[in-house]
Amino acid sequence: MTAKSPAKTGTSLANTTKALNAWIELDLDALANNASVLRDAAGNATVMAVVKANAYGHGAAVVAPALQAAGIERFAVVFMSEAIALRRAGVTRPILVLGHSFPENAKEAVANDITLTIDTANLAKEVSSAAIQAGKAPVPVHIKVDSGMHRFGLAPNEVATLAASVGELPGIVLEGIWTHLANADQQDDSFTIQQNALVEEAVQLAGPVPIRHIANTATTIRRPEFRYDAVRTGIGLYGALPHHTPNPGLQRVLSMKARLARVFDVGSGEGVSYGLTWRTERPSRLALVPIGYADGYHRALSNRGHVLIGGYRCPIVGLVCMDHFLADVTAVPGVSIGDEVVLIGEQGNETITAGDVAATIDTINYEVLAGLNQRLPRLAHSQGVLEASC
Ligand SMILES: *Cc1c(COP(=O)(O)O)cnc(C)c1O
């Protein structure tokens, strides 16, 4: 992940991006601020940083070590492959896998000190024997309750049965019982209260565990009574918010930027991009932005989205291609090739957030961020000095 980056740490961000067509900037001070704000919001609960999906598109290889340096004590991802990538990136603290794992994964999980969420006695058995073999006993595992969202997890009575199997096996210990909330970002908390009651039932049946955890970002901020022993915060760490959630002081971490690859004038009535779906209605100045849907910049933004150029909000015209799109800069004075374009972030007095992009195309900020692909280098900086990249 580091090979493609031209970045040299310690140099200025401005210098580093001079000869880049497109890139993503990560503000490490904002990230550290968010970790601290969420630790305050979590009260006595431990913050588990959710860095799945490449840290919501931000770049887990940079974000996770930075969060660890900022004092975050636990991490969570969805797949074991993501957990192993975190170990390679230097994360030494506990990592919980929230998604499904196979019995065949047990050995590698134990070897890398990765905590699995188990859903079968067979998987428990494999973790147990891997733990004994590796001399790492007791190895912690968690069990997820299906508390009504009906995605991954077990019913409370099944949790109790599996917990009893774990209790009989050597080298393995039940550390956590958890669930995921379906309506955490809605004003009506009645379903959250029902889900919490089912987790309570599972804990009653299975016996107490050191770490009960149900809260995501929205619940951590909105409902202190559901923080229990740990909270799993994802989106908030990145300075974005779920619906109906007040901002306790979180700051946007990510900016997505490019440099204009061409600025040119065309006459009235000219078609633009694939399908010629947009036509100039006057002599126009157009600017070519070297980012496309291959970078996770949605094709649905065609003829709908805006970008910032020269401090102005400029409309995207024509279809977003795999690697390029065009913006109409007719109204912007003095635009030239190499000028900085902001797709997400700030320029002059204007800001575009991932939430703004999401609203334009009827999705949520989570999808816009998690969809950012690998091609753009992630440049992490503090006060404009490059600190890390991936
Ligand atoms: C993604 C995820 C989270 C984090 O949710 P946010 O709303 O981003 O804080 C927590 N728990 C589980 C199981 C998840 O999949």
XYZ file of C-alpha atoms and ligand atoms in Angstrom:
405
model
C 0.000 0.000 0.000
C 2.915 2.354 0.457
C 4.614 1.593 -2.846
C 2.475 3.782 -5.070
C 2.793 6.902 -2.989
C 5.293 9.497 -4.136
C 5.092 11.106 -0.725
C 8.084 11.889 1.433
C 7.291 12.500 5.070
C 8.480 15.720 6.622
C 7.992 17.703 3.408
C 5.180 20.192 2.971
C 1.864 18.969 1.668
C 1.823 21.816 -0.856
C 5.132 20.626 -2.337
C 4.094 16.982 -2.334
C 0.899 17.631 -4.293
C 2.456 19.953 -6.880
C 2.858 17.185 -9.422
C -0.168 15.044 -8.490
C -3.271 14.820 -10.651
C -5.479 13.809 -7.743
C -5.150 12.867 -4.084
C -6.813 12.561 -0.688
C -5.612 14.628 2.291
C -6.088 13.440 5.856
C -5.906 15.976 8.660
C -4.232 14.110 11.535
C -5.020 16.901 14.014
C -8.728 16.565 13.205
C -8.437 12.779 13.627
C -6.776 13.139 17.057
C -9.402 15.714 18.037
C -12.190 13.305 17.057
C -10.618 10.446 19.027
C -10.494 12.673 22.075
C -14.062 14.006 21.604
C -15.401 10.442 21.299
C -13.408 9.245 24.308
C -15.076 12.032 26.297
C -18.474 11.086 24.876
C -17.838 7.432 25.810
C -17.410 8.213 29.506
C -16.029 5.130 31.251
C -16.516 2.891 28.225
C -13.514 1.916 26.091
C -13.526 3.306 22.562
C -13.221 0.616 19.896
C -12.256 2.394 16.675
C -14.122 0.887 13.727
C -11.667 0.992 10.813
C -13.394 -1.438 8.446
C -13.587 -0.767 4.705
C -10.121 0.831 4.641
C -11.086 3.132 7.538
C -14.219 4.273 5.709
C -12.141 4.967 2.605
C -9.624 7.119 4.464
C -6.752 4.586 4.382
C -6.540 2.166 7.313
C -2.756 1.772 7.044
C -2.369 5.428 8.030
C -5.498 6.013 10.115
C -5.234 3.026 12.488
C -1.632 3.671 13.629
C -2.508 7.370 14.060
C -5.508 6.442 16.232
C -3.323 4.083 18.243
C -0.841 6.924 18.791
C -3.776 9.118 19.863
C -4.536 6.605 22.631
C -7.319 4.484 21.103
C -7.258 1.167 22.964
C -9.194 -1.201 20.726
C -9.981 -1.656 17.053
C -12.749 -3.367 15.129
C -13.065 -4.469 11.502
C -15.503 -6.752 9.700
C -13.215 -9.339 8.066
C -10.137 -11.157 9.338
C -8.190 -10.041 6.248
C -8.727 -6.443 7.416
C -7.479 -7.309 10.895
C -4.300 -8.881 9.503
C -3.685 -5.755 7.401
C -3.912 -3.689 10.609
C -1.306 -5.904 12.301
C 0.968 -5.381 9.272
C 0.432 -1.631 9.610
C 1.686 -1.759 13.199
C -1.491 -1.981 15.266
C -0.620 -3.861 18.461
C -3.823 -3.322 20.482
C -6.765 -5.787 20.492
C -8.624 -6.106 17.179
C -12.141 -7.550 17.063
C -13.562 -9.095 13.884
C -17.258 -8.156 13.725
C -18.194 -10.265 10.706
C -18.347 -13.974 9.998
C -15.257 -16.180 10.229
C -14.798 -19.811 9.229
C -13.311 -22.571 11.436
C -10.450 -22.606 8.887
C -9.589 -19.016 9.965
C -8.985 -19.909 13.629
C -5.271 -20.683 13.375
C -4.370 -17.471 11.580
C -6.544 -15.424 13.929
C -4.821 -16.862 17.001
C -1.361 -16.478 15.449
C -2.053 -12.764 14.842
C -3.817 -12.127 18.177
C -7.062 -11.310 16.406
C -10.287 -11.662 18.377
C -13.076 -13.402 16.480
C -16.816 -13.114 16.852
C -17.837 -16.762 16.965
C -21.169 -18.169 15.818
C -20.697 -21.963 15.996
C -19.359 -24.543 18.462
C -17.119 -25.793 15.679
C -15.409 -22.405 15.353
C -15.055 -22.268 19.160
C -13.387 -25.698 19.077
C -10.937 -24.631 16.382
C -10.001 -21.436 18.280
C -9.526 -23.540 21.412
C -7.151 -26.022 19.774
C -5.273 -23.254 17.922
C -4.850 -21.445 21.257
C -3.475 -24.549 22.984
C -1.173 -25.350 20.050
C 0.181 -21.806 19.907
C 0.560 -21.628 23.691
C -1.512 -18.437 23.698
C -4.322 -19.511 26.005
C -6.642 -18.069 27.101
C -7.719 -16.552 23.795
C -10.727 -14.189 23.992
C -13.781 -14.515 21.724
C -17.005 -12.516 21.404
C -20.560 -13.596 20.543
C -23.010 -11.372 18.688
C -26.687 -11.297 19.557
C -29.236 -11.015 16.754
C -31.410 -8.608 18.697
C -33.893 -7.933 15.934
C -31.978 -6.430 13.040
C -31.741 -9.971 11.624
C -28.360 -9.642 10.029
C -25.432 -11.526 11.673
C -25.719 -12.995 15.181
C -27.503 -15.579 17.341
C -30.776 -15.548 19.277
C -30.314 -15.145 23.086
C -30.889 -18.876 23.826
C -28.335 -19.808 21.119
C -25.868 -17.338 22.660
C -26.287 -19.165 25.981
C -25.693 -22.581 24.378
C -22.568 -21.396 22.579
C -21.305 -19.622 25.726
C -21.674 -22.935 27.599
C -19.612 -24.731 24.917
C -16.926 -22.055 25.214
C -16.981 -22.535 28.996
C -16.178 -26.230 28.576
C -13.310 -25.723 26.139
C -9.717 -25.160 27.249
C -7.701 -22.175 26.066
C -10.612 -19.928 25.111
C -12.638 -17.426 27.108
C -15.814 -15.491 26.374
C -14.773 -11.850 26.619
C -17.663 -10.066 24.974
C -21.335 -10.140 24.086
C -22.541 -7.527 21.652
C -25.159 -6.489 19.173
C -25.649 -3.931 16.409
C -28.461 -1.387 16.510
C -30.854 -0.974 13.594
C -32.278 2.466 14.441
C -29.449 4.221 16.286
C -29.667 7.224 13.948
C -33.406 7.751 14.367
C -35.164 9.991 16.846
C -37.462 7.199 18.034
C -35.386 4.996 20.367
C -38.063 2.376 21.026
C -36.425 -0.314 18.856
C -33.019 0.373 20.434
C -34.614 -0.202 23.838
C -36.044 -3.534 22.611
C -32.660 -4.591 21.207
C -30.945 -3.690 24.457
C -33.455 -5.841 26.366
C -32.583 -8.868 24.190
C -28.872 -8.375 24.878
C -29.698 -8.171 28.580
C -31.554 -11.481 28.221
C -28.559 -13.065 26.444
C -26.193 -11.855 29.196
C -28.560 -13.188 31.880
C -28.624 -16.611 30.188
C -24.928 -16.777 29.243
C -23.529 -15.237 32.412
C -21.672 -11.936 32.779
C -18.838 -10.995 30.404
C -16.127 -8.358 30.786
C -17.168 -6.388 27.686
C -20.788 -5.808 26.708
C -20.996 -3.484 23.698
C -23.874 -2.231 21.571
C -23.275 1.467 20.807
C -22.121 2.906 17.481
C -21.330 6.601 16.919
C -24.962 7.757 17.050
C -25.730 5.882 20.277
C -22.443 6.912 21.909
C -23.353 10.561 21.378
C -27.126 10.337 21.873
C -27.735 7.677 24.542
C -25.149 7.453 27.370
C -27.108 4.673 29.111
C -26.222 2.262 26.277
C -22.453 2.753 26.382
C -21.830 -0.231 28.707
C -18.166 -1.403 28.677
C -17.162 -0.367 25.164
C -18.491 1.648 22.237
C -17.799 0.946 18.564
C -17.385 4.282 16.855
C -16.781 4.484 13.134
C -18.098 7.466 11.216
C -17.609 9.937 14.085
C -13.855 9.343 14.137
C -13.755 10.620 10.589
C -15.672 13.750 11.532
C -18.883 12.773 9.762
C -22.186 12.180 11.519
C -25.114 9.794 11.308
C -28.625 11.251 10.891
C -30.240 12.982 13.887
C -26.952 13.123 15.773
C -25.647 16.415 17.198
C -21.991 17.270 16.632
C -20.059 17.203 19.929
C -17.047 18.890 18.271
C -15.984 16.437 15.570
C -14.014 17.779 12.602
C -13.834 16.570 8.991
C -10.633 14.539 8.448
C -10.698 13.916 4.694
C -10.394 16.203 1.703
C -10.498 14.974 -1.898
C -8.631 17.136 -4.376
C -7.337 17.228 -7.941
C -5.539 19.553 -10.340
C -7.173 20.700 -13.550
C -5.729 18.689 -16.425
C -7.080 20.983 -19.165
C -8.910 24.312 -19.394
C -10.458 25.182 -22.741
C -13.105 27.223 -24.510
C -15.865 25.820 -26.710
C -18.620 27.500 -28.670
C -22.347 27.354 -28.047
C -24.182 24.077 -28.780
C -21.220 21.722 -28.175
C -21.778 18.321 -26.511
C -19.690 17.126 -23.561
C -18.414 13.675 -22.451
C -19.925 10.203 -23.264
C -23.340 10.390 -24.834
C -23.079 14.169 -25.193
C -25.673 14.393 -22.387
C -24.924 18.067 -21.749
C -24.624 20.841 -24.329
C -23.259 24.336 -23.980
C -25.909 27.045 -24.314
C -23.342 29.827 -24.756
C -19.649 30.043 -25.515
C -18.223 28.251 -22.474
C -15.011 27.579 -20.599
C -14.669 23.976 -19.437
C -12.211 22.357 -17.029
C -11.121 18.716 -17.041
C -10.927 17.095 -13.575
C -8.799 13.910 -13.466
C -10.956 11.876 -11.063
C -13.709 9.468 -12.052
C -15.963 6.697 -10.847
C -12.955 4.362 -10.646
C -11.873 6.546 -7.721
C -15.286 6.176 -6.085
C -16.605 9.494 -7.360
C -20.087 8.333 -8.272
C -21.312 8.405 -11.852
C -24.678 9.499 -10.432
C -23.052 12.926 -9.864
C -23.112 13.448 -13.652
C -24.915 16.725 -14.456
C -25.840 17.040 -10.738
C -22.784 17.503 -8.530
C -20.550 20.507 -7.888
C -16.849 21.036 -7.237
C -14.900 24.032 -5.943
C -12.598 25.844 -8.380
C -11.154 29.300 -7.754
C -13.361 29.545 -4.669
C -16.567 29.059 -6.713
C -19.050 26.168 -6.762
C -18.893 24.902 -10.344
C -21.378 22.432 -11.850
C -20.282 19.048 -13.170
C -21.330 18.902 -16.813
C -21.791 15.718 -18.827
C -21.259 12.168 -17.595
C -18.642 11.326 -14.975
C -16.260 8.894 -16.743
C -14.038 6.219 -15.223
C -11.102 8.606 -14.812
C -12.331 12.117 -15.688
C -15.216 14.557 -15.684
C -15.782 18.144 -16.754
C -16.808 21.223 -14.829
C -18.230 24.442 -16.264
C -15.918 27.286 -15.199
C -17.298 29.957 -17.534
C -18.235 32.152 -14.555
C -14.891 31.790 -12.767
C -12.178 34.357 -13.495
C -8.591 33.328 -14.166
C -8.849 29.523 -14.192
C -5.832 27.684 -15.568
C -4.390 24.215 -15.943
C -2.912 22.886 -12.672
C -5.365 24.834 -10.494
C -6.581 22.968 -7.419
C -10.096 21.489 -7.506
C -11.841 20.481 -4.280
C -14.366 17.628 -4.562
C -14.708 17.138 -0.796
C -13.345 19.796 1.533
C -12.896 23.552 1.700
C -11.811 26.250 -0.701
C -12.144 29.964 0.049
C -15.481 30.401 1.798
C -17.033 27.271 0.313
C -17.211 23.745 1.752
C -18.450 20.467 0.279
C -18.814 17.588 2.752
C -19.249 13.878 2.067
C -22.787 14.448 3.342
C -23.380 17.120 0.670
C -22.164 14.739 -2.053
C -24.375 12.003 -0.585
C -27.454 14.241 -0.501
C -27.002 15.045 -4.205
C -27.216 11.372 -5.162
C -29.659 10.092 -2.534
C -27.255 8.091 -0.436
C -25.490 8.509 2.919
C -22.086 9.945 3.824
C -20.965 6.406 4.821
C -21.305 5.179 1.224
C -19.530 8.193 -0.291
C -16.545 7.758 2.056
C -16.355 3.942 2.092
C -16.587 3.941 -1.706
C -13.372 5.947 -2.196
C -11.072 3.600 -4.062
C -7.398 2.810 -3.710
C -5.996 4.731 -6.680
C -5.770 8.130 -4.995
C -2.794 8.436 -2.635
C -3.751 9.193 0.958
C -1.526 11.962 2.329
C -1.747 12.410 6.082
C -0.550 15.737 7.404
C -0.355 17.832 10.533
C -0.559 21.591 9.885
C 0.444 21.110 6.270
C 3.496 18.921 6.969
C 3.313 15.398 5.573
C 3.488 12.736 8.306
C 2.458 9.495 6.590
C 0.940 8.149 3.405
C -0.589 5.058 1.885
C -19.795 -0.166 10.990
C -20.139 -0.672 12.296
C -20.053 0.141 13.449
C -19.713 1.610 13.388
O -20.870 2.371 13.113
P -20.777 3.970 12.984
O -22.185 4.371 12.748
O -19.909 4.240 11.810
O -20.213 4.484 14.249
C -20.297 -0.437 14.670
N -20.645 -1.752 14.775
C -20.770 -2.542 13.695
C -21.162 -3.962 13.859
C -20.528 -2.035 12.423
O -20.638 -2.841 11.370
